Amino acid sequence: VVVDGNDERYTLNWAGNKQAILTANSPINATLRPCREESVDFDNTKNLYIEGDNLDVLKLLRETYLGKVKMIYIDPPYNTGNDFVYNDDFASSADEYLQNSKSYDEDGNRMVQNLESNGRFHSDWLSMMYPRLKLAKDLLTNDGVIFISIDDNEQANLKKICDEIFGENNFVATLKWKKKKQPSFLSKVADVIEYIIVYAKSYNQIGQLCVETISDSDKPVVNASNNMVE
């Protein structure tokens, strides 16, 4: 039987997909607070260093830097089973905080270890990544690009979720980075490669990227002196 229409179609879906979309679009009731006493030449510096949950920070930056960022590089958690993820909707009493202090950060947010035995192992990671990548796209200029580091655990899923957010036609390349010269003695395979996935805001508007498809760990993946050739 051939199914036509919307009954069956190629799509990316996971447990928590709808909530991740809502999270990306939900407003934020927060503001950035300057720390003059911790800053260097606060009134004249052209640099900006922000501490905070990256989702909240991205939402705050979107208000000022919408469509103004030429290049973004992110190094997200690799979902190795040891990473901690925030449970933003959790509330606890002071006693509960003390009893479970190892599972909380300094601001009282509960952290949950994303073990491979978790039935939502990949879904939780995708739900964490989706709103952050969606906001990152909003920050990019029309000729902007984003570089995302990843390993084998979620490389395939990251490619799919970026196709969803940036559009498959805006995929630029998957760079291979040789992170070390020799594999671990206990490793079953020669696991020495990690990846940097590159997407454009609009592929037709970017210039030529000067990159090495495969690089040694002591060589740059991107030639900083000639990374954008008009």
PDB file of C-alpha atoms in Angstrom:
ATOM      1  CA  VAL A   1       0.000   0.000   0.000  1.00  0.00           C
ATOM      2  CA  VAL A   2       1.364   3.382  -1.000  1.00  0.00           C
ATOM      3  CA  VAL A   3       0.559   6.107   1.509  1.00  0.00           C
ATOM      4  CA  ASP A   4       0.226   9.615   0.112  1.00  0.00           C
ATOM      5  CA  GLY A   5      -0.330  12.944   1.794  1.00  0.00           C
ATOM      6  CA  ASN A   6       0.615  13.664   5.385  1.00  0.00           C
ATOM      7  CA  ASP A   7      -0.020  10.182   6.784  1.00  0.00           C
ATOM      8  CA  GLU A   8       3.640   9.254   6.458  1.00  0.00           C
ATOM      9  CA  ARG A   9       6.556  11.567   5.860  1.00  0.00           C
ATOM     10  CA  TYR A  10      10.216  11.960   6.719  1.00  0.00           C
ATOM     11  CA  THR A  11      10.480  13.915   9.953  1.00  0.00           C
ATOM     12  CA  LEU A  12      12.615  14.288  13.067  1.00  0.00           C
ATOM     13  CA  ASN A  13      10.735  13.590  16.277  1.00  0.00           C
ATOM     14  CA  TRP A  14      11.651  12.666  19.838  1.00  0.00           C
ATOM     15  CA  ALA A  15      10.086  12.558  23.282  1.00  0.00           C
ATOM     16  CA  GLY A  16      10.009  16.184  24.412  1.00  0.00           C
ATOM     17  CA  ASN A  17      10.122  17.716  20.917  1.00  0.00           C
ATOM     18  CA  LYS A  18       7.076  19.965  21.410  1.00  0.00           C
ATOM     19  CA  GLN A  19       8.303  21.184  24.792  1.00  0.00           C
ATOM     20  CA  ALA A  20      11.722  22.007  23.313  1.00  0.00           C
ATOM     21  CA  ILE A  21      10.031  24.192  20.685  1.00  0.00           C
ATOM     22  CA  LEU A  22       8.003  25.953  23.379  1.00  0.00           C
ATOM     23  CA  THR A  23      11.151  26.471  25.447  1.00  0.00           C
ATOM     24  CA  ALA A  24      12.924  28.109  22.507  1.00  0.00           C
ATOM     25  CA  ASN A  25      10.037  30.536  21.965  1.00  0.00           C
ATOM     26  CA  SER A  26       9.109  31.279  25.576  1.00  0.00           C
ATOM     27  CA  PRO A  27       9.960  34.756  26.945  1.00  0.00           C
ATOM     28  CA  ILE A  28      12.439  35.327  29.747  1.00  0.00           C
ATOM     29  CA  ASN A  29      12.029  37.543  32.792  1.00  0.00           C
ATOM     30  CA  ALA A  30      15.674  38.347  33.536  1.00  0.00           C
ATOM     31  CA  THR A  31      18.353  40.918  32.863  1.00  0.00           C
ATOM     32  CA  LEU A  32      22.130  41.108  32.701  1.00  0.00           C
ATOM     33  CA  ARG A  33      23.871  42.657  35.713  1.00  0.00           C
ATOM     34  CA  PRO A  34      27.300  44.299  35.236  1.00  0.00           C
ATOM     35  CA  CYS A  35      30.113  43.321  37.614  1.00  0.00           C
ATOM     36  CA  ARG A  36      32.378  46.350  37.572  1.00  0.00           C
ATOM     37  CA  GLU A  37      34.537  45.147  40.445  1.00  0.00           C
ATOM     38  CA  GLU A  38      35.394  41.930  38.564  1.00  0.00           C
ATOM     39  CA  SER A  39      35.953  43.646  35.217  1.00  0.00           C
ATOM     40  CA  VAL A  40      39.068  45.034  33.551  1.00  0.00           C
ATOM     41  CA  ASP A  41      38.689  48.546  32.126  1.00  0.00           C
ATOM     42  CA  PHE A  42      34.899  48.213  32.222  1.00  0.00           C
ATOM     43  CA  ASP A  43      34.130  51.563  30.528  1.00  0.00           C
ATOM     44  CA  ASN A  44      36.432  51.085  27.544  1.00  0.00           C
ATOM     45  CA  THR A  45      36.658  47.365  26.866  1.00  0.00           C
ATOM     46  CA  LYS A  46      35.063  46.014  23.710  1.00  0.00           C
ATOM     47  CA  ASN A  47      34.853  42.478  25.082  1.00  0.00           C
ATOM     48  CA  LEU A  48      31.884  40.895  26.809  1.00  0.00           C
ATOM     49  CA  TYR A  49      32.054  37.906  29.159  1.00  0.00           C
ATOM     50  CA  ILE A  50      28.751  36.569  30.485  1.00  0.00           C
ATOM     51  CA  GLU A  51      28.203  34.010  33.235  1.00  0.00           C
ATOM     52  CA  GLY A  52      24.869  32.216  33.479  1.00  0.00           C
ATOM     53  CA  ASP A  53      22.707  29.475  32.037  1.00  0.00           C
ATOM     54  CA  ASN A  54      23.447  29.564  28.328  1.00  0.00           C
ATOM     55  CA  LEU A  55      19.776  29.277  27.350  1.00  0.00           C
ATOM     56  CA  ASP A  56      18.862  32.361  29.393  1.00  0.00           C
ATOM     57  CA  VAL A  57      21.900  34.238  28.102  1.00  0.00           C
ATOM     58  CA  LEU A  58      21.067  33.438  24.468  1.00  0.00           C
ATOM     59  CA  LYS A  59      17.539  34.755  24.960  1.00  0.00           C
ATOM     60  CA  LEU A  60      18.900  37.968  26.462  1.00  0.00           C
ATOM     61  CA  LEU A  61      21.444  38.379  23.671  1.00  0.00           C
ATOM     62  CA  ARG A  62      18.762  37.901  21.038  1.00  0.00           C
ATOM     63  CA  GLU A  63      17.129  41.165  22.094  1.00  0.00           C
ATOM     64  CA  THR A  64      20.242  43.157  21.144  1.00  0.00           C
ATOM     65  CA  TYR A  65      22.216  40.959  18.749  1.00  0.00           C
ATOM     66  CA  LEU A  66      19.447  39.522  16.565  1.00  0.00           C
ATOM     67  CA  GLY A  67      21.009  38.862  13.158  1.00  0.00           C
ATOM     68  CA  LYS A  68      24.326  40.529  14.076  1.00  0.00           C
ATOM     69  CA  VAL A  69      26.731  37.660  14.873  1.00  0.00           C
ATOM     70  CA  LYS A  70      29.042  36.562  12.041  1.00  0.00           C
ATOM     71  CA  MET A  71      30.367  33.338  13.584  1.00  0.00           C
ATOM     72  CA  ILE A  72      29.423  31.092  16.497  1.00  0.00           C
ATOM     73  CA  TYR A  73      31.430  28.175  17.904  1.00  0.00           C
ATOM     74  CA  ILE A  74      29.927  25.916  20.569  1.00  0.00           C
ATOM     75  CA  ASP A  75      31.307  22.893  22.396  1.00  0.00           C
ATOM     76  CA  PRO A  76      28.185  21.262  23.908  1.00  0.00           C
ATOM     77  CA  PRO A  77      28.066  18.263  26.276  1.00  0.00           C
ATOM     78  CA  TYR A  78      28.875  15.117  24.305  1.00  0.00           C
ATOM     79  CA  ASN A  79      26.214  12.962  26.029  1.00  0.00           C
ATOM     80  CA  THR A  80      28.670  10.357  27.280  1.00  0.00           C
ATOM     81  CA  GLY A  81      26.392   9.193  30.080  1.00  0.00           C
ATOM     82  CA  ASN A  82      28.244  11.236  32.680  1.00  0.00           C
ATOM     83  CA  ASP A  83      26.934  14.664  31.746  1.00  0.00           C
ATOM     84  CA  PHE A  84      24.492  16.498  33.968  1.00  0.00           C
ATOM     85  CA  VAL A  85      21.348  18.123  32.639  1.00  0.00           C
ATOM     86  CA  TYR A  86      19.238  20.728  34.377  1.00  0.00           C
ATOM     87  CA  ASN A  87      15.671  20.064  35.418  1.00  0.00           C
ATOM     88  CA  ASP A  88      14.396  23.640  35.204  1.00  0.00           C
ATOM     89  CA  ASP A  89      10.892  22.909  36.537  1.00  0.00           C
ATOM     90  CA  PHE A  90      12.026  21.331  39.809  1.00  0.00           C
ATOM     91  CA  ALA A  91      11.408  23.094  43.144  1.00  0.00           C
ATOM     92  CA  SER A  92      12.568  21.872  46.544  1.00  0.00           C
ATOM     93  CA  SER A  93      12.612  22.911  50.188  1.00  0.00           C
ATOM     94  CA  ALA A  94      15.792  23.853  52.052  1.00  0.00           C
ATOM     95  CA  ASP A  95      15.817  20.467  53.799  1.00  0.00           C
ATOM     96  CA  GLU A  96      15.574  18.608  50.511  1.00  0.00           C
ATOM     97  CA  TYR A  97      18.402  20.721  49.155  1.00  0.00           C
ATOM     98  CA  LEU A  98      20.676  19.731  52.031  1.00  0.00           C
ATOM     99  CA  GLN A  99      19.750  16.050  51.765  1.00  0.00           C
ATOM    100  CA  ASN A 100      20.499  15.956  48.052  1.00  0.00           C
ATOM    101  CA  SER A 101      23.208  18.594  47.785  1.00  0.00           C
ATOM    102  CA  LYS A 102      25.315  16.520  45.418  1.00  0.00           C
ATOM    103  CA  SER A 103      22.533  16.750  42.843  1.00  0.00           C
ATOM    104  CA  TYR A 104      22.247  20.553  42.856  1.00  0.00           C
ATOM    105  CA  ASP A 105      24.277  23.403  41.496  1.00  0.00           C
ATOM    106  CA  GLU A 106      25.166  26.520  43.493  1.00  0.00           C
ATOM    107  CA  ASP A 107      21.915  28.220  42.469  1.00  0.00           C
ATOM    108  CA  GLY A 108      19.740  25.365  43.726  1.00  0.00           C
ATOM    109  CA  ASN A 109      18.896  23.899  40.308  1.00  0.00           C
ATOM    110  CA  ARG A 110      18.550  20.120  40.386  1.00  0.00           C
ATOM    111  CA  MET A 111      20.950  18.294  38.103  1.00  0.00           C
ATOM    112  CA  VAL A 112      20.214  14.830  36.709  1.00  0.00           C
ATOM    113  CA  GLN A 113      22.823  12.464  35.321  1.00  0.00           C
ATOM    114  CA  ASN A 114      21.835  11.425  31.812  1.00  0.00           C
ATOM    115  CA  LEU A 115      22.728   7.724  31.990  1.00  0.00           C
ATOM    116  CA  GLU A 116      22.480   5.429  28.978  1.00  0.00           C
ATOM    117  CA  SER A 117      19.974   3.315  30.917  1.00  0.00           C
ATOM    118  CA  ASN A 118      17.605   6.274  30.759  1.00  0.00           C
ATOM    119  CA  GLY A 119      14.876   5.557  28.200  1.00  0.00           C
ATOM    120  CA  ARG A 120      15.071   9.194  27.117  1.00  0.00           C
ATOM    121  CA  PHE A 121      18.872   9.199  26.815  1.00  0.00           C
ATOM    122  CA  HIS A 122      18.985  10.694  23.317  1.00  0.00           C
ATOM    123  CA  SER A 123      15.701  12.587  23.666  1.00  0.00           C
ATOM    124  CA  ASP A 124      16.859  14.529  26.733  1.00  0.00           C
ATOM    125  CA  TRP A 125      20.021  15.570  24.921  1.00  0.00           C
ATOM    126  CA  LEU A 126      18.068  16.686  21.849  1.00  0.00           C
ATOM    127  CA  SER A 127      15.624  18.612  24.055  1.00  0.00           C
ATOM    128  CA  MET A 128      18.561  20.408  25.664  1.00  0.00           C
ATOM    129  CA  MET A 129      20.195  21.239  22.315  1.00  0.00           C
ATOM    130  CA  TYR A 130      17.171  22.291  20.239  1.00  0.00           C
ATOM    131  CA  PRO A 131      16.281  25.630  21.874  1.00  0.00           C
ATOM    132  CA  ARG A 132      19.939  26.660  22.150  1.00  0.00           C
ATOM    133  CA  LEU A 133      20.617  25.974  18.472  1.00  0.00           C
ATOM    134  CA  LYS A 134      17.380  27.712  17.483  1.00  0.00           C
ATOM    135  CA  LEU A 135      18.440  30.838  19.394  1.00  0.00           C
ATOM    136  CA  ALA A 136      21.961  30.636  17.953  1.00  0.00           C
ATOM    137  CA  LYS A 137      20.491  30.677  14.449  1.00  0.00           C
ATOM    138  CA  ASP A 138      18.519  33.821  15.294  1.00  0.00           C
ATOM    139  CA  LEU A 139      21.753  35.567  16.312  1.00  0.00           C
ATOM    140  CA  LEU A 140      23.577  34.823  13.042  1.00  0.00           C
ATOM    141  CA  THR A 141      23.907  37.329  10.230  1.00  0.00           C
ATOM    142  CA  ASN A 142      22.617  36.218   6.840  1.00  0.00           C
ATOM    143  CA  ASP A 143      26.203  35.327   5.874  1.00  0.00           C
ATOM    144  CA  GLY A 144      27.001  33.881   9.311  1.00  0.00           C
ATOM    145  CA  VAL A 145      28.156  30.359  10.147  1.00  0.00           C
ATOM    146  CA  ILE A 146      28.083  28.125  13.210  1.00  0.00           C
ATOM    147  CA  PHE A 147      30.679  25.493  14.165  1.00  0.00           C
ATOM    148  CA  ILE A 148      29.600  22.734  16.587  1.00  0.00           C
ATOM    149  CA  SER A 149      32.001  20.228  18.160  1.00  0.00           C
ATOM    150  CA  ILE A 150      30.690  16.694  18.775  1.00  0.00           C
ATOM    151  CA  ASP A 151      31.831  13.079  19.095  1.00  0.00           C
ATOM    152  CA  ASP A 152      30.347   9.798  17.860  1.00  0.00           C
ATOM    153  CA  ASN A 153      27.641   9.544  20.548  1.00  0.00           C
ATOM    154  CA  GLU A 154      25.363  12.207  19.065  1.00  0.00           C
ATOM    155  CA  GLN A 155      27.018  13.133  15.780  1.00  0.00           C
ATOM    156  CA  ALA A 156      24.206  11.634  13.684  1.00  0.00           C
ATOM    157  CA  ASN A 157      21.455  13.195  15.817  1.00  0.00           C
ATOM    158  CA  LEU A 158      23.178  16.574  15.832  1.00  0.00           C
ATOM    159  CA  LYS A 159      23.273  16.529  12.026  1.00  0.00           C
ATOM    160  CA  LYS A 160      19.552  15.737  11.917  1.00  0.00           C
ATOM    161  CA  ILE A 161      18.547  18.415  14.405  1.00  0.00           C
ATOM    162  CA  CYS A 162      20.656  21.004  12.566  1.00  0.00           C
ATOM    163  CA  ASP A 163      18.973  20.011   9.296  1.00  0.00           C
ATOM    164  CA  GLU A 164      15.677  20.693  11.077  1.00  0.00           C
ATOM    165  CA  ILE A 165      16.721  24.108  12.425  1.00  0.00           C
ATOM    166  CA  PHE A 166      19.056  25.528   9.777  1.00  0.00           C
ATOM    167  CA  GLY A 167      17.745  23.621   6.773  1.00  0.00           C
ATOM    168  CA  GLU A 168      19.476  20.735   5.023  1.00  0.00           C
ATOM    169  CA  ASN A 169      20.475  23.061   2.169  1.00  0.00           C
ATOM    170  CA  ASN A 170      22.509  25.190   4.608  1.00  0.00           C
ATOM    171  CA  PHE A 171      24.805  22.343   5.681  1.00  0.00           C
ATOM    172  CA  VAL A 172      28.412  23.299   4.891  1.00  0.00           C
ATOM    173  CA  ALA A 173      30.652  20.431   6.028  1.00  0.00           C
ATOM    174  CA  THR A 174      31.553  17.940   8.719  1.00  0.00           C
ATOM    175  CA  LEU A 175      35.168  18.571   9.674  1.00  0.00           C
ATOM    176  CA  LYS A 176      37.194  15.733  11.154  1.00  0.00           C
ATOM    177  CA  TRP A 177      39.516  16.655  14.007  1.00  0.00           C
ATOM    178  CA  LYS A 178      42.241  14.277  15.125  1.00  0.00           C
ATOM    179  CA  LYS A 179      42.025  14.869  18.887  1.00  0.00           C
ATOM    180  CA  LYS A 180      45.000  12.658  19.764  1.00  0.00           C
ATOM    181  CA  LYS A 181      47.726  10.741  17.976  1.00  0.00           C
ATOM    182  CA  GLN A 182      47.130   7.328  19.554  1.00  0.00           C
ATOM    183  CA  PRO A 183      43.919   5.615  20.766  1.00  0.00           C
ATOM    184  CA  SER A 184      43.449   4.546  24.348  1.00  0.00           C
ATOM    185  CA  PHE A 185      45.163   1.247  25.216  1.00  0.00           C
ATOM    186  CA  LEU A 186      41.801  -0.189  26.365  1.00  0.00           C
ATOM    187  CA  SER A 187      39.841   1.130  23.384  1.00  0.00           C
ATOM    188  CA  LYS A 188      38.323  -1.496  21.073  1.00  0.00           C
ATOM    189  CA  VAL A 189      38.679   0.815  18.065  1.00  0.00           C
ATOM    190  CA  ALA A 190      41.069   3.608  17.109  1.00  0.00           C
ATOM    191  CA  ASP A 191      38.895   6.361  18.593  1.00  0.00           C
ATOM    192  CA  VAL A 192      40.997   9.437  17.835  1.00  0.00           C
ATOM    193  CA  ILE A 193      38.565  11.498  15.734  1.00  0.00           C
ATOM    194  CA  GLU A 194      35.971  14.063  16.768  1.00  0.00           C
ATOM    195  CA  TYR A 195      33.856  16.231  14.501  1.00  0.00           C
ATOM    196  CA  ILE A 196      32.985  19.868  13.927  1.00  0.00           C
ATOM    197  CA  ILE A 197      29.699  20.279  12.099  1.00  0.00           C
ATOM    198  CA  VAL A 198      29.363  23.519  10.130  1.00  0.00           C
ATOM    199  CA  TYR A 199      26.098  25.186   9.083  1.00  0.00           C
ATOM    200  CA  ALA A 200      25.373  28.528   7.454  1.00  0.00           C
ATOM    201  CA  LYS A 201      22.461  30.831   8.126  1.00  0.00           C
ATOM    202  CA  SER A 202      22.146  31.047   4.338  1.00  0.00           C
ATOM    203  CA  TYR A 203      24.550  28.895   2.339  1.00  0.00           C
ATOM    204  CA  ASN A 204      24.276  31.044  -0.801  1.00  0.00           C
ATOM    205  CA  GLN A 205      25.411  34.153   1.081  1.00  0.00           C
ATOM    206  CA  ILE A 206      28.596  32.890   2.756  1.00  0.00           C
ATOM    207  CA  GLY A 207      32.059  33.366   1.336  1.00  0.00           C
ATOM    208  CA  GLN A 208      34.630  30.624   0.874  1.00  0.00           C
ATOM    209  CA  LEU A 209      35.730  28.982   4.110  1.00  0.00           C
ATOM    210  CA  CYS A 210      39.412  28.060   4.172  1.00  0.00           C
ATOM    211  CA  VAL A 211      39.575  24.841   6.186  1.00  0.00           C
ATOM    212  CA  GLU A 212      41.486  21.588   6.441  1.00  0.00           C
ATOM    213  CA  THR A 213      39.068  18.667   6.124  1.00  0.00           C
ATOM    214  CA  ILE A 214      41.346  16.515   8.272  1.00  0.00           C
ATOM    215  CA  SER A 215      43.849  18.095  10.645  1.00  0.00           C
ATOM    216  CA  ASP A 216      46.393  16.981  13.224  1.00  0.00           C
ATOM    217  CA  SER A 217      45.642  17.910  16.811  1.00  0.00           C
ATOM    218  CA  ASP A 218      48.417  20.520  16.779  1.00  0.00           C
ATOM    219  CA  LYS A 219      47.195  22.218  13.601  1.00  0.00           C
ATOM    220  CA  PRO A 220      44.260  24.640  13.310  1.00  0.00           C
ATOM    221  CA  VAL A 221      41.053  23.348  11.741  1.00  0.00           C
ATOM    222  CA  VAL A 222      40.314  26.849  10.480  1.00  0.00           C
ATOM    223  CA  ASN A 223      43.050  29.077   9.123  1.00  0.00           C
ATOM    224  CA  ALA A 224      42.407  32.160  11.227  1.00  0.00           C
ATOM    225  CA  SER A 225      44.385  34.425   8.879  1.00  0.00           C
ATOM    226  CA  ASN A 226      42.215  33.569   5.880  1.00  0.00           C
ATOM    227  CA  ASN A 227      39.036  31.988   7.219  1.00  0.00           C
ATOM    228  CA  MET A 228      36.694  34.105   5.125  1.00  0.00           C
ATOM    229  CA  VAL A 229      37.606  34.894   1.535  1.00  0.00           C
ATOM    230  CA  GLU A 230      35.264  37.322  -0.174  1.00  0.00           C
TER     231      GLU A 230
END
